[in-house]
Coordinates of C-alpha atoms in Angstrom, one line a residue:
M5 CA 57.2 -125.6 108.5
K6 CA 56.3 -126.1 104.0
H7 CA 57.7 -122.7 103.6
N8 CA 60.8 -122.3 105.7
V9 CA 62.0 -125.8 103.5
T10 CA 60.9 -124.0 100.2
K11 CA 62.7 -120.6 101.1
L12 CA 66.0 -122.9 101.9
F13 CA 65.8 -124.4 98.9
F14 CA 65.4 -121.2 96.5
I15 CA 68.7 -119.7 98.6
S16 CA 70.3 -123.1 98.5
C17 CA 70.1 -122.8 94.3
I18 CA 71.1 -119.6 94.3
V19 CA 74.3 -121.4 96.7
L20 CA 74.7 -123.6 93.9
F21 CA 75.7 -121.3 91.3
I22 CA 78.4 -120.1 93.2
V23 CA 80.2 -122.8 95.0
N24 CA 83.4 -124.1 93.8
Q25 CA 82.5 -127.2 91.2
S26 CA 85.7 -128.9 92.0
E27 CA 84.7 -130.2 95.9
C28 CA 81.0 -131.2 94.9
Y29 CA 80.1 -134.6 95.9
K30 CA 77.8 -137.1 94.9
I31 CA 75.8 -138.7 97.5
L32 CA 73.0 -140.8 98.4
A33 CA 70.7 -141.0 100.7
I34 CA 68.3 -143.7 101.4
V35 CA 65.4 -143.3 104.3
S36 CA 63.3 -146.7 104.1
T37 CA 61.4 -146.0 106.8
P38 CA 57.8 -144.6 106.2
S39 CA 56.8 -142.6 109.0
Y40 CA 57.4 -138.5 109.4
S41 CA 59.2 -138.6 112.2
H42 CA 61.5 -141.0 110.3
Q43 CA 61.9 -138.4 107.8
I44 CA 62.1 -134.7 109.3
P45 CA 65.2 -134.9 111.1
Y46 CA 67.2 -135.4 108.5
Q47 CA 65.2 -132.8 105.8
P48 CA 67.6 -129.7 106.5
L49 CA 70.4 -131.6 105.8
W50 CA 69.7 -132.6 102.3
L51 CA 69.3 -129.1 101.8
E52 CA 72.4 -127.8 103.2
L53 CA 74.3 -130.1 101.4
H54 CA 72.7 -128.9 98.5
A55 CA 73.4 -126.0 99.3
R56 CA 77.0 -126.5 99.2
G57 CA 76.7 -127.6 95.4
H58 CA 76.8 -131.0 96.1
E59 CA 74.7 -133.7 94.1
I60 CA 72.4 -135.3 96.0
V61 CA 70.5 -138.3 95.0
L62 CA 67.3 -138.9 98.1
V63 CA 65.4 -142.7 97.9
T64 CA 62.6 -140.9 100.3
T65 CA 58.9 -142.6 102.3
N66 CA 58.7 -138.6 101.8
P67 CA 59.3 -136.1 99.2
M68 CA 60.2 -133.3 99.8
Q69 CA 58.1 -130.2 97.9
N70 CA 58.9 -127.1 95.7
I71 CA 62.6 -129.1 94.7
N72 CA 63.1 -128.7 91.8
S73 CA 67.0 -129.0 90.4
P74 CA 68.4 -131.3 88.2
N75 CA 71.2 -131.9 91.1
F76 CA 68.7 -132.7 94.1
T77 CA 66.6 -136.2 92.6
Q78 CA 63.9 -137.6 95.3
I79 CA 63.1 -141.2 94.6
D80 CA 59.4 -141.5 96.1
I81 CA 58.8 -145.0 98.1
S82 CA 55.7 -144.1 100.1
T83 CA 54.4 -147.2 99.0
N84 CA 55.8 -148.2 102.3
Y85 CA 53.4 -146.8 104.3
N86 CA 51.0 -149.6 103.2
S87 CA 53.2 -152.3 104.5
L88 CA 53.5 -150.2 107.8
R89 CA 49.6 -149.9 108.1
A90 CA 49.4 -153.4 108.7
I91 CA 50.5 -153.2 112.0
D92 CA 48.0 -151.9 115.4
F93 CA 51.0 -150.4 117.5
V94 CA 48.0 -149.5 120.6
K95 CA 47.3 -153.9 120.1
L96 CA 50.7 -154.7 120.8
R97 CA 50.9 -152.6 123.7
F98 CA 47.2 -153.8 125.6
E99 CA 48.6 -157.1 124.2
K100 CA 51.8 -156.4 126.8
V101 CA 53.8 -156.9 123.4
D102 CA 57.5 -156.1 124.7
W103 CA 59.7 -154.4 122.0
I104 CA 62.1 -157.3 121.2
E105 CA 58.4 -159.3 120.9
A106 CA 57.9 -156.8 118.3
L107 CA 60.8 -157.0 116.8
E108 CA 61.3 -160.7 116.1
R109 CA 56.8 -161.2 115.1
Y110 CA 56.3 -158.5 113.7
I111 CA 59.3 -155.7 112.7
L112 CA 61.7 -157.2 111.2
S113 CA 59.7 -158.7 108.1
L114 CA 58.0 -155.2 107.8
C115 CA 61.7 -154.2 106.7
S116 CA 62.5 -156.3 104.7
S117 CA 59.2 -155.3 103.3
F118 CA 60.8 -151.5 103.1
E119 CA 64.6 -152.6 101.8
V120 CA 62.2 -154.7 98.8
Q121 CA 60.8 -151.6 97.9
V122 CA 64.2 -149.9 97.9
F123 CA 66.0 -152.3 95.7
N124 CA 62.7 -152.9 93.4
S125 CA 62.8 -148.9 92.4
T126 CA 63.0 -148.7 88.8
E127 CA 65.4 -145.5 89.0
M128 CA 67.0 -147.4 91.8
K129 CA 67.6 -150.5 89.3
K130 CA 68.8 -148.4 86.9
M131 CA 71.9 -146.8 89.3
Y132 CA 72.8 -150.2 90.3
A133 CA 72.3 -152.3 87.2
P134 CA 75.8 -154.1 86.3
D135 CA 76.4 -152.4 83.0
S136 CA 75.7 -149.2 85.1
N137 CA 78.7 -147.0 85.6
I138 CA 77.1 -144.6 87.9
K139 CA 78.9 -143.6 91.5
F140 CA 78.5 -141.9 94.9
D141 CA 80.8 -140.5 96.9
V142 CA 79.0 -141.4 99.9
L143 CA 75.7 -143.0 101.1
L144 CA 73.8 -141.8 104.4
T145 CA 71.0 -144.8 105.3
E146 CA 69.7 -145.7 109.0
F147 CA 71.2 -148.4 110.7
L148 CA 68.1 -149.1 112.4
Y149 CA 67.1 -153.4 111.4
M150 CA 67.7 -153.0 108.0
P151 CA 71.3 -154.1 107.0
A152 CA 70.8 -155.0 103.2
I153 CA 70.6 -151.4 101.9
Y154 CA 74.0 -151.1 103.6
A155 CA 75.3 -153.3 100.1
F156 CA 74.5 -150.3 98.2
A157 CA 77.6 -148.5 99.9
Y158 CA 79.7 -151.7 98.5
R159 CA 78.0 -151.4 95.0
F160 CA 78.7 -147.8 94.6
N161 CA 82.2 -147.9 96.9
A162 CA 81.6 -145.3 98.6
S163 CA 81.5 -144.6 102.4
L164 CA 78.6 -145.1 104.8
I165 CA 77.3 -142.7 107.2
G166 CA 74.7 -144.5 109.5
L167 CA 72.1 -142.2 110.4
S168 CA 69.3 -143.3 113.9
S169 CA 66.4 -140.9 114.8
L170 CA 65.9 -143.0 117.6
G171 CA 69.3 -143.2 119.7
L172 CA 71.9 -144.9 119.8
L173 CA 70.7 -149.0 119.4
S174 CA 72.7 -151.5 120.7
I175 CA 73.8 -153.5 117.9
N176 CA 75.2 -150.1 116.3
D177 CA 77.4 -149.7 119.9
F178 CA 78.8 -153.3 119.3
V179 CA 79.7 -153.2 115.6
L180 CA 81.0 -149.3 116.3
G181 CA 83.5 -151.0 119.0
G182 CA 81.7 -149.4 121.3
A183 CA 81.2 -150.7 125.8
I184 CA 78.3 -152.5 126.1
L185 CA 77.1 -152.1 129.3
P186 CA 73.3 -153.7 129.7
S187 CA 73.3 -152.5 133.4
H188 CA 73.5 -149.3 131.9
E189 CA 70.1 -147.3 131.4
Y190 CA 71.5 -145.8 127.8
F191 CA 70.1 -148.4 125.4
W192 CA 66.5 -147.4 124.9
E193 CA 66.1 -151.2 124.2
N194 CA 65.3 -151.6 127.7
E195 CA 62.1 -149.9 127.6
G196 CA 60.9 -148.9 130.7
N197 CA 63.6 -150.6 133.4
T198 CA 65.7 -148.1 133.2
G199 CA 67.2 -145.9 136.0
I200 CA 70.6 -145.2 137.8
N201 CA 71.8 -148.1 140.7
L202 CA 69.1 -150.7 139.6
P203 CA 68.7 -153.9 141.6
F204 CA 70.3 -156.8 140.9
Y205 CA 67.7 -158.7 138.9
K206 CA 67.0 -156.0 136.9
R207 CA 69.9 -155.4 135.7
L208 CA 70.2 -159.0 135.1
Y209 CA 66.7 -159.1 133.1
N210 CA 68.9 -156.1 130.8
F211 CA 72.1 -158.4 130.9
V212 CA 70.0 -161.1 129.7
K213 CA 67.7 -159.1 127.2
I214 CA 70.5 -157.0 125.3
W215 CA 72.6 -160.2 124.6
R216 CA 70.0 -161.9 123.6
L217 CA 69.0 -159.5 121.4
L218 CA 72.8 -159.4 120.4
L219 CA 72.6 -162.5 119.1
H220 CA 69.4 -162.8 117.5
V221 CA 70.7 -159.5 114.8
N222 CA 74.2 -161.2 114.4
F223 CA 72.9 -165.1 113.9
N224 CA 69.1 -164.5 113.0
I225 CA 68.8 -161.4 111.1
F226 CA 72.2 -160.9 109.3
P227 CA 71.8 -164.0 107.5
E228 CA 68.9 -162.8 106.2
E229 CA 69.4 -160.1 105.0
Q230 CA 72.6 -161.1 103.0
K231 CA 70.1 -163.4 101.2
L232 CA 68.5 -160.7 100.3
A233 CA 70.7 -158.8 98.9
E234 CA 72.3 -161.3 97.7
Q235 CA 69.5 -161.9 95.8
Y236 CA 69.7 -158.3 93.9
F237 CA 73.3 -158.0 93.8
G238 CA 75.1 -161.3 93.9
P239 CA 77.9 -162.3 95.9
L240 CA 78.4 -159.6 98.4
P241 CA 81.0 -159.4 101.8
P242 CA 79.4 -160.4 105.1
L243 CA 76.9 -157.3 105.5
I244 CA 78.1 -157.1 109.2
D245 CA 81.9 -156.1 107.8
I246 CA 80.6 -153.4 105.3
M247 CA 78.8 -152.1 108.7
K248 CA 82.2 -152.9 110.5
N249 CA 83.7 -150.2 107.7
V250 CA 80.6 -147.4 108.6
S251 CA 82.8 -143.9 108.6
M252 CA 80.2 -141.9 111.1
I253 CA 76.9 -142.3 112.7
F254 CA 74.6 -139.6 113.0
I255 CA 72.3 -139.8 116.1
N256 CA 69.1 -137.7 116.8
E257 CA 69.6 -136.8 120.4
A258 CA 70.2 -134.3 122.8
D259 CA 72.8 -134.5 125.2
V260 CA 70.8 -133.1 128.5
L261 CA 68.0 -135.6 127.3
T262 CA 70.4 -138.8 127.3
P263 CA 72.2 -139.9 131.1
G264 CA 76.4 -139.5 130.0
R265 CA 78.0 -142.6 128.7
P266 CA 81.2 -143.0 126.8
I267 CA 81.4 -141.6 123.2
L268 CA 83.1 -142.7 119.9
P269 CA 84.4 -140.4 117.7
N270 CA 83.1 -141.6 115.0
I271 CA 79.8 -140.5 116.9
V272 CA 78.1 -137.7 115.9
R273 CA 74.8 -136.2 117.7
F274 CA 72.3 -133.9 116.7
S275 CA 69.1 -132.6 118.2
S276 CA 66.1 -130.2 117.0
F277 CA 67.3 -129.2 113.9
H278 CA 63.8 -130.1 112.0
V279 CA 62.3 -128.0 115.0
S280 CA 60.7 -124.7 113.2
E281 CA 61.5 -121.1 115.4
N282 CA 58.8 -119.8 113.1
P283 CA 55.7 -122.3 112.5
D284 CA 53.6 -121.7 109.9
P285 CA 49.9 -120.0 110.7
L286 CA 47.6 -122.5 111.9
P287 CA 44.5 -123.0 109.8
K288 CA 41.6 -120.3 110.6
N289 CA 39.2 -122.8 112.4
L290 CA 42.1 -124.2 114.7
Q291 CA 43.1 -120.6 115.4
K292 CA 39.9 -119.5 116.3
F293 CA 39.2 -122.7 118.9
L294 CA 42.7 -121.9 120.3
D295 CA 42.0 -119.0 121.1
G296 CA 39.0 -118.7 122.4
A297 CA 40.3 -121.1 124.6
K298 CA 39.6 -118.6 127.8
E299 CA 41.8 -120.8 130.3
G300 CA 43.9 -122.2 128.3
F301 CA 44.2 -126.3 126.0
I302 CA 45.8 -129.0 125.7
Y303 CA 47.0 -130.7 122.2
F304 CA 46.8 -134.5 122.4
S305 CA 48.4 -136.8 120.0
L306 CA 50.2 -140.1 119.8
G307 CA 52.3 -139.3 117.2
S308 CA 52.0 -141.1 113.7
N309 CA 52.8 -144.3 113.9
A310 CA 50.0 -145.1 116.8
R311 CA 46.5 -143.9 116.3
S312 CA 44.4 -143.2 118.7
S313 CA 41.3 -144.7 116.9
A314 CA 42.3 -147.3 118.0
I315 CA 42.4 -146.9 121.5
P316 CA 39.9 -149.6 123.1
K317 CA 36.0 -148.0 124.2
E318 CA 37.2 -148.2 127.3
I319 CA 40.2 -146.1 127.7
K320 CA 38.9 -143.5 125.3
R321 CA 35.9 -143.4 127.4
I322 CA 38.4 -142.1 130.2
F323 CA 39.3 -139.5 128.4
C324 CA 36.5 -138.0 126.9
N325 CA 35.2 -138.2 130.6
V326 CA 38.0 -136.3 132.2
F327 CA 38.3 -134.1 129.1
A328 CA 34.9 -133.0 129.9
K329 CA 35.4 -132.4 133.6
L330 CA 38.0 -129.7 132.6
P331 CA 37.8 -126.0 132.0
Y332 CA 40.7 -126.3 129.3
R333 CA 39.7 -127.0 125.4
V334 CA 41.7 -130.0 123.9
I335 CA 42.9 -130.5 121.1
W336 CA 43.1 -134.3 119.7
K337 CA 44.8 -135.8 116.5
Y338 CA 41.8 -138.7 115.8
E339 CA 42.3 -140.7 112.9
E340 CA 38.5 -140.8 112.3
E341 CA 35.5 -138.0 111.3
D342 CA 33.8 -138.7 114.5
L343 CA 34.8 -139.5 118.1
L344 CA 31.4 -141.2 120.0
E345 CA 30.3 -139.1 123.3
K346 CA 33.1 -136.3 122.2
P347 CA 32.8 -133.2 124.8
K348 CA 31.6 -130.2 123.3
N349 CA 35.5 -128.6 125.4
V350 CA 37.6 -131.5 122.6
Y351 CA 38.3 -130.6 118.6
I352 CA 39.7 -133.5 116.9
G353 CA 41.6 -133.7 113.7
S354 CA 43.6 -136.5 111.8
W355 CA 46.2 -134.5 111.0
L356 CA 47.5 -131.2 112.8
P357 CA 49.9 -128.8 112.5
Q358 CA 52.2 -129.7 115.2
Q359 CA 54.6 -127.9 115.9
S360 CA 52.0 -124.1 115.6
I361 CA 50.1 -125.9 118.0
L362 CA 52.4 -126.0 120.2
A363 CA 54.3 -122.3 119.8
H364 CA 50.6 -121.1 120.7
P365 CA 51.0 -119.0 123.9
K366 CA 48.0 -120.8 125.5
I367 CA 48.7 -123.9 125.4
K368 CA 49.5 -125.6 129.1
L369 CA 50.2 -129.2 128.4
F370 CA 51.2 -132.0 125.6
I371 CA 49.7 -135.7 126.2
Y372 CA 51.8 -137.8 123.9
Q373 CA 53.2 -141.0 122.7
G374 CA 57.1 -140.3 123.7
G375 CA 58.9 -140.1 120.1
V376 CA 62.1 -138.6 119.7
Q377 CA 60.9 -135.5 117.6
S378 CA 57.6 -134.8 119.7
S379 CA 60.0 -134.6 122.7
E380 CA 62.1 -131.8 120.6
E381 CA 59.1 -129.9 119.9
T382 CA 57.6 -130.3 122.5
I383 CA 60.9 -128.6 124.7
R384 CA 61.8 -126.0 122.3
F385 CA 58.5 -123.9 122.6
A386 CA 59.0 -125.3 126.3
V387 CA 55.2 -127.1 127.1
P388 CA 55.6 -130.3 129.5
V389 CA 54.3 -133.4 129.3
I390 CA 51.9 -136.3 130.0
G391 CA 53.3 -139.3 128.1
L392 CA 51.6 -142.4 127.2
P393 CA 53.8 -144.9 125.4
I394 CA 53.1 -147.0 122.7
L395 CA 56.1 -148.7 120.9
A396 CA 59.9 -149.2 120.9
D397 CA 61.9 -146.4 122.4
Q398 CA 58.9 -144.0 123.5
D399 CA 59.3 -146.1 126.7
Y400 CA 62.6 -144.8 127.9
Q401 CA 61.9 -141.3 126.6
V402 CA 59.3 -140.7 128.7
R403 CA 60.8 -141.9 131.7
R404 CA 63.9 -139.7 130.8
M405 CA 61.2 -136.7 130.6
E406 CA 59.7 -137.9 133.6
A407 CA 63.1 -138.2 135.3
L408 CA 64.3 -134.6 134.1
G409 CA 61.3 -132.6 135.6
I410 CA 59.5 -132.0 132.6
G411 CA 56.9 -134.5 132.6
K412 CA 55.1 -137.5 133.8
Y413 CA 54.9 -141.2 132.7
L414 CA 51.0 -143.0 132.2
E415 CA 50.6 -146.4 131.3
I416 CA 47.3 -146.3 129.0
T417 CA 46.9 -150.2 129.3
T418 CA 45.7 -150.0 132.9
L419 CA 44.7 -145.7 133.1
T420 CA 42.1 -144.7 135.1
E421 CA 39.8 -141.6 135.9
D422 CA 41.9 -140.0 138.5
Q423 CA 45.1 -141.2 137.2
L424 CA 44.6 -138.7 133.8
E425 CA 42.5 -136.2 136.1
N426 CA 45.4 -135.6 138.9
A427 CA 48.3 -135.8 136.6
I428 CA 46.7 -133.3 134.1
Y429 CA 46.3 -131.2 137.3
E430 CA 49.5 -131.6 138.7
I431 CA 51.4 -130.9 135.6
I432 CA 49.3 -127.6 135.1
N433 CA 49.4 -126.2 138.2
N434 CA 52.7 -127.4 139.8
K435 CA 55.1 -124.3 138.1
K436 CA 57.9 -126.4 138.4
Y437 CA 57.4 -128.3 135.6
K438 CA 57.2 -125.4 133.4
E439 CA 60.0 -124.1 135.2
R440 CA 62.1 -127.4 134.6
I441 CA 61.7 -127.4 130.8
L442 CA 62.5 -123.6 130.3
I443 CA 65.8 -124.6 132.1
I444 CA 66.1 -127.6 129.5
R445 CA 64.9 -125.3 126.5
D446 CA 67.9 -123.3 127.3
Q447 CA 70.7 -126.0 127.5
I448 CA 69.1 -127.8 124.5
K449 CA 69.7 -124.2 122.1
D450 CA 73.1 -123.3 123.9
T451 CA 75.4 -125.1 121.4
P452 CA 78.7 -123.1 120.0
Y453 CA 77.8 -123.8 116.0
D454 CA 74.5 -124.6 113.6
T455 CA 74.1 -128.0 114.3
V456 CA 72.6 -128.5 110.8
K457 CA 76.2 -127.3 109.0
H458 CA 77.8 -129.0 111.5
L459 CA 76.2 -132.6 110.4
A460 CA 77.5 -131.3 106.5
W461 CA 80.9 -130.8 107.6
W462 CA 81.2 -133.7 109.0
T463 CA 79.3 -135.5 105.4
E464 CA 82.6 -134.1 103.2
Y465 CA 84.9 -134.5 106.2
V466 CA 83.6 -138.6 105.1
V467 CA 84.6 -137.9 102.0
R468 CA 87.6 -135.3 101.5
T469 CA 88.9 -138.4 104.4
K470 CA 87.9 -141.6 102.1
G471 CA 85.9 -142.6 105.0
A472 CA 87.8 -141.8 108.1
P473 CA 89.4 -144.2 108.8
H474 CA 91.2 -142.8 111.5
L475 CA 88.4 -142.1 113.8
R476 CA 86.6 -145.8 113.8
C477 CA 87.7 -147.6 117.4
T478 CA 90.2 -150.6 116.5
L479 CA 87.5 -152.7 119.0
A480 CA 85.2 -153.1 116.5
L481 CA 87.9 -155.4 114.4
E482 CA 88.4 -157.7 117.3
P483 CA 87.1 -161.1 117.9
W484 CA 84.0 -160.8 120.6
Y485 CA 86.3 -162.5 122.9
Q486 CA 89.2 -160.7 122.5
R487 CA 87.2 -157.5 122.5
F488 CA 85.8 -158.0 125.7
D489 CA 89.2 -159.7 126.9
M490 CA 86.8 -163.8 127.6
D491 CA 90.4 -165.4 126.8
I492 CA 92.2 -163.5 129.3
V493 CA 89.7 -164.0 131.9
V494 CA 88.5 -167.9 130.8
F495 CA 92.8 -168.3 130.8
L496 CA 92.8 -166.2 134.9
A497 CA 90.1 -168.5 135.6
I498 CA 91.3 -171.5 134.8
V499 CA 94.7 -170.4 135.7
T500 CA 93.1 -169.6 139.3
F501 CA 91.0 -172.9 139.4
I502 CA 93.6 -174.8 139.5
I503 CA 95.4 -172.8 142.5
V504 CA 91.9 -173.1 144.4
L505 CA 92.3 -177.1 143.6
S506 CA 95.5 -177.2 144.1
L507 CA 95.9 -175.0 147.6
F508 CA 92.6 -177.4 148.2
S509 CA 95.1 -181.1 147.5
I510 CA 97.3 -179.0 149.4
I511 CA 95.0 -178.9 152.8
V512 CA 93.7 -182.6 152.3
K513 CA 96.9 -183.8 152.2
L514 CA 97.8 -182.0 154.7
L515 CA 94.8 -182.5 157.4
V516 CA 95.0 -186.1 156.2
Y517 CA 98.8 -186.3 157.4
L518 CA 98.3 -185.0 160.3
Y519 CA 95.1 -186.9 161.5
K520 CA 97.6 -190.0 160.5
M521 CA 100.0 -188.4 163.1
S522 CA 97.8 -187.9 166.0
Q523 CA 96.0 -191.3 165.2
I524 CA 100.2 -192.7 165.4
S525 CA 100.8 -190.5 168.7
T526 CA 97.5 -192.1 170.1
D527 CA 98.1 -195.7 169.8
K528 CA 101.8 -195.3 171.0
K529 CA 100.3 -193.4 174.5
Q530 CA 97.7 -196.2 174.4
K531 CA 101.1 -199.3 174.7
I532 CA 102.7 -197.4 177.0
T533 CA 100.0 -197.0 179.4

């Protein structure tokens, strides 16, 4: 992977000299989440934009290596990793803390600390200082839960493009003017409570959950973020209004892996372009271990944000006991130097070249946490999965992989030896999983254009068209009650109520009248007799 990045960079340097300088733009990219999976999806885009002759200023927690160009500046905010390490996501999983609760208790304050590092960066302070004349044509930044960053678009008078490595968030759809359908399965914030034709009680739960989240974001997060941004920039327009002026959002998700849904014209989806067609060679000791796996091997990793070393001892013992009984070798991403009761057929490492491992011809199965980028990689190399979700979108992703017939979902907090062993043999011995993932891989690869160049073109298009306002949905600018026709619904409800009440009143009066008439008739008959 590193060699490919280096080659692409040198090619971009050559192209840089022949590009028409009059069409070069100044691009600011801010990706402040300290997670490799949040950084790598966009790295090919930065290199492609640089290759087209644009000047790039990248604020990142993972600076790319071997970049040496006056038109490519990297601002290192890797200190954000210190804040992230304070949260034990595995522990939260075992405490049954759902995503929205984790968001309120931990994630939002964490996101604020990430933003503060951006604002306090010496290089950034020089650029946004009151006496600075620096301007940018466009800002690309994550559209997660860090709206204070959007203020840079206002400060630099730049068009705004959102990025999401986790698929579409409900707040993104809401702000863009999209349909908010909590009963549908495309919001990963519903976590594992997804599927087709959900029963009423699940749809009711999702409805309350998503709208509670949207209210929390609008009335709690944005006011706090407004204060944070104004500490550095002074008075600003409401951040929600800056966000509504977003030109476009680039969403990291594959059509094949997500349920069909209405898509707005300023949402552009991409997938898998961080995956290398020819991964770097494996380290010699690891290559020897995997080559010697006569029956094949299994790869086990919980990703970069969850540490498998933090798994409770009893669950570790389950993995060790099951792995020891298997005829396969196992390579396990484990963050500590030693693993008690480690079976002889298990190799552990704190860092492992994932794509190179997945590309090995003897791999049988990938046991993983369900991250988007890991899902893209395992599909590209056609390796079926067992998913053990830990946080955020991972429940949703693993459920989707299971629904597509390319993996199985297991709950790590209630895992048993029988469940794990049966799932491993089911995936490896049943050919349908391998056959199905090959079909999914071909569908994802079947695109009419180069996806990296596609995103680069859209970035340039936003600048050329001064923010592409014609692509924005006008619903985003309407009051919420008008957007959802709530005023009409209330009006019709009142009219219906009045009509029903009037009819009821008429019927009651008619019945009273008929009753009185019947009484009069009865009295007359009695007098006659």
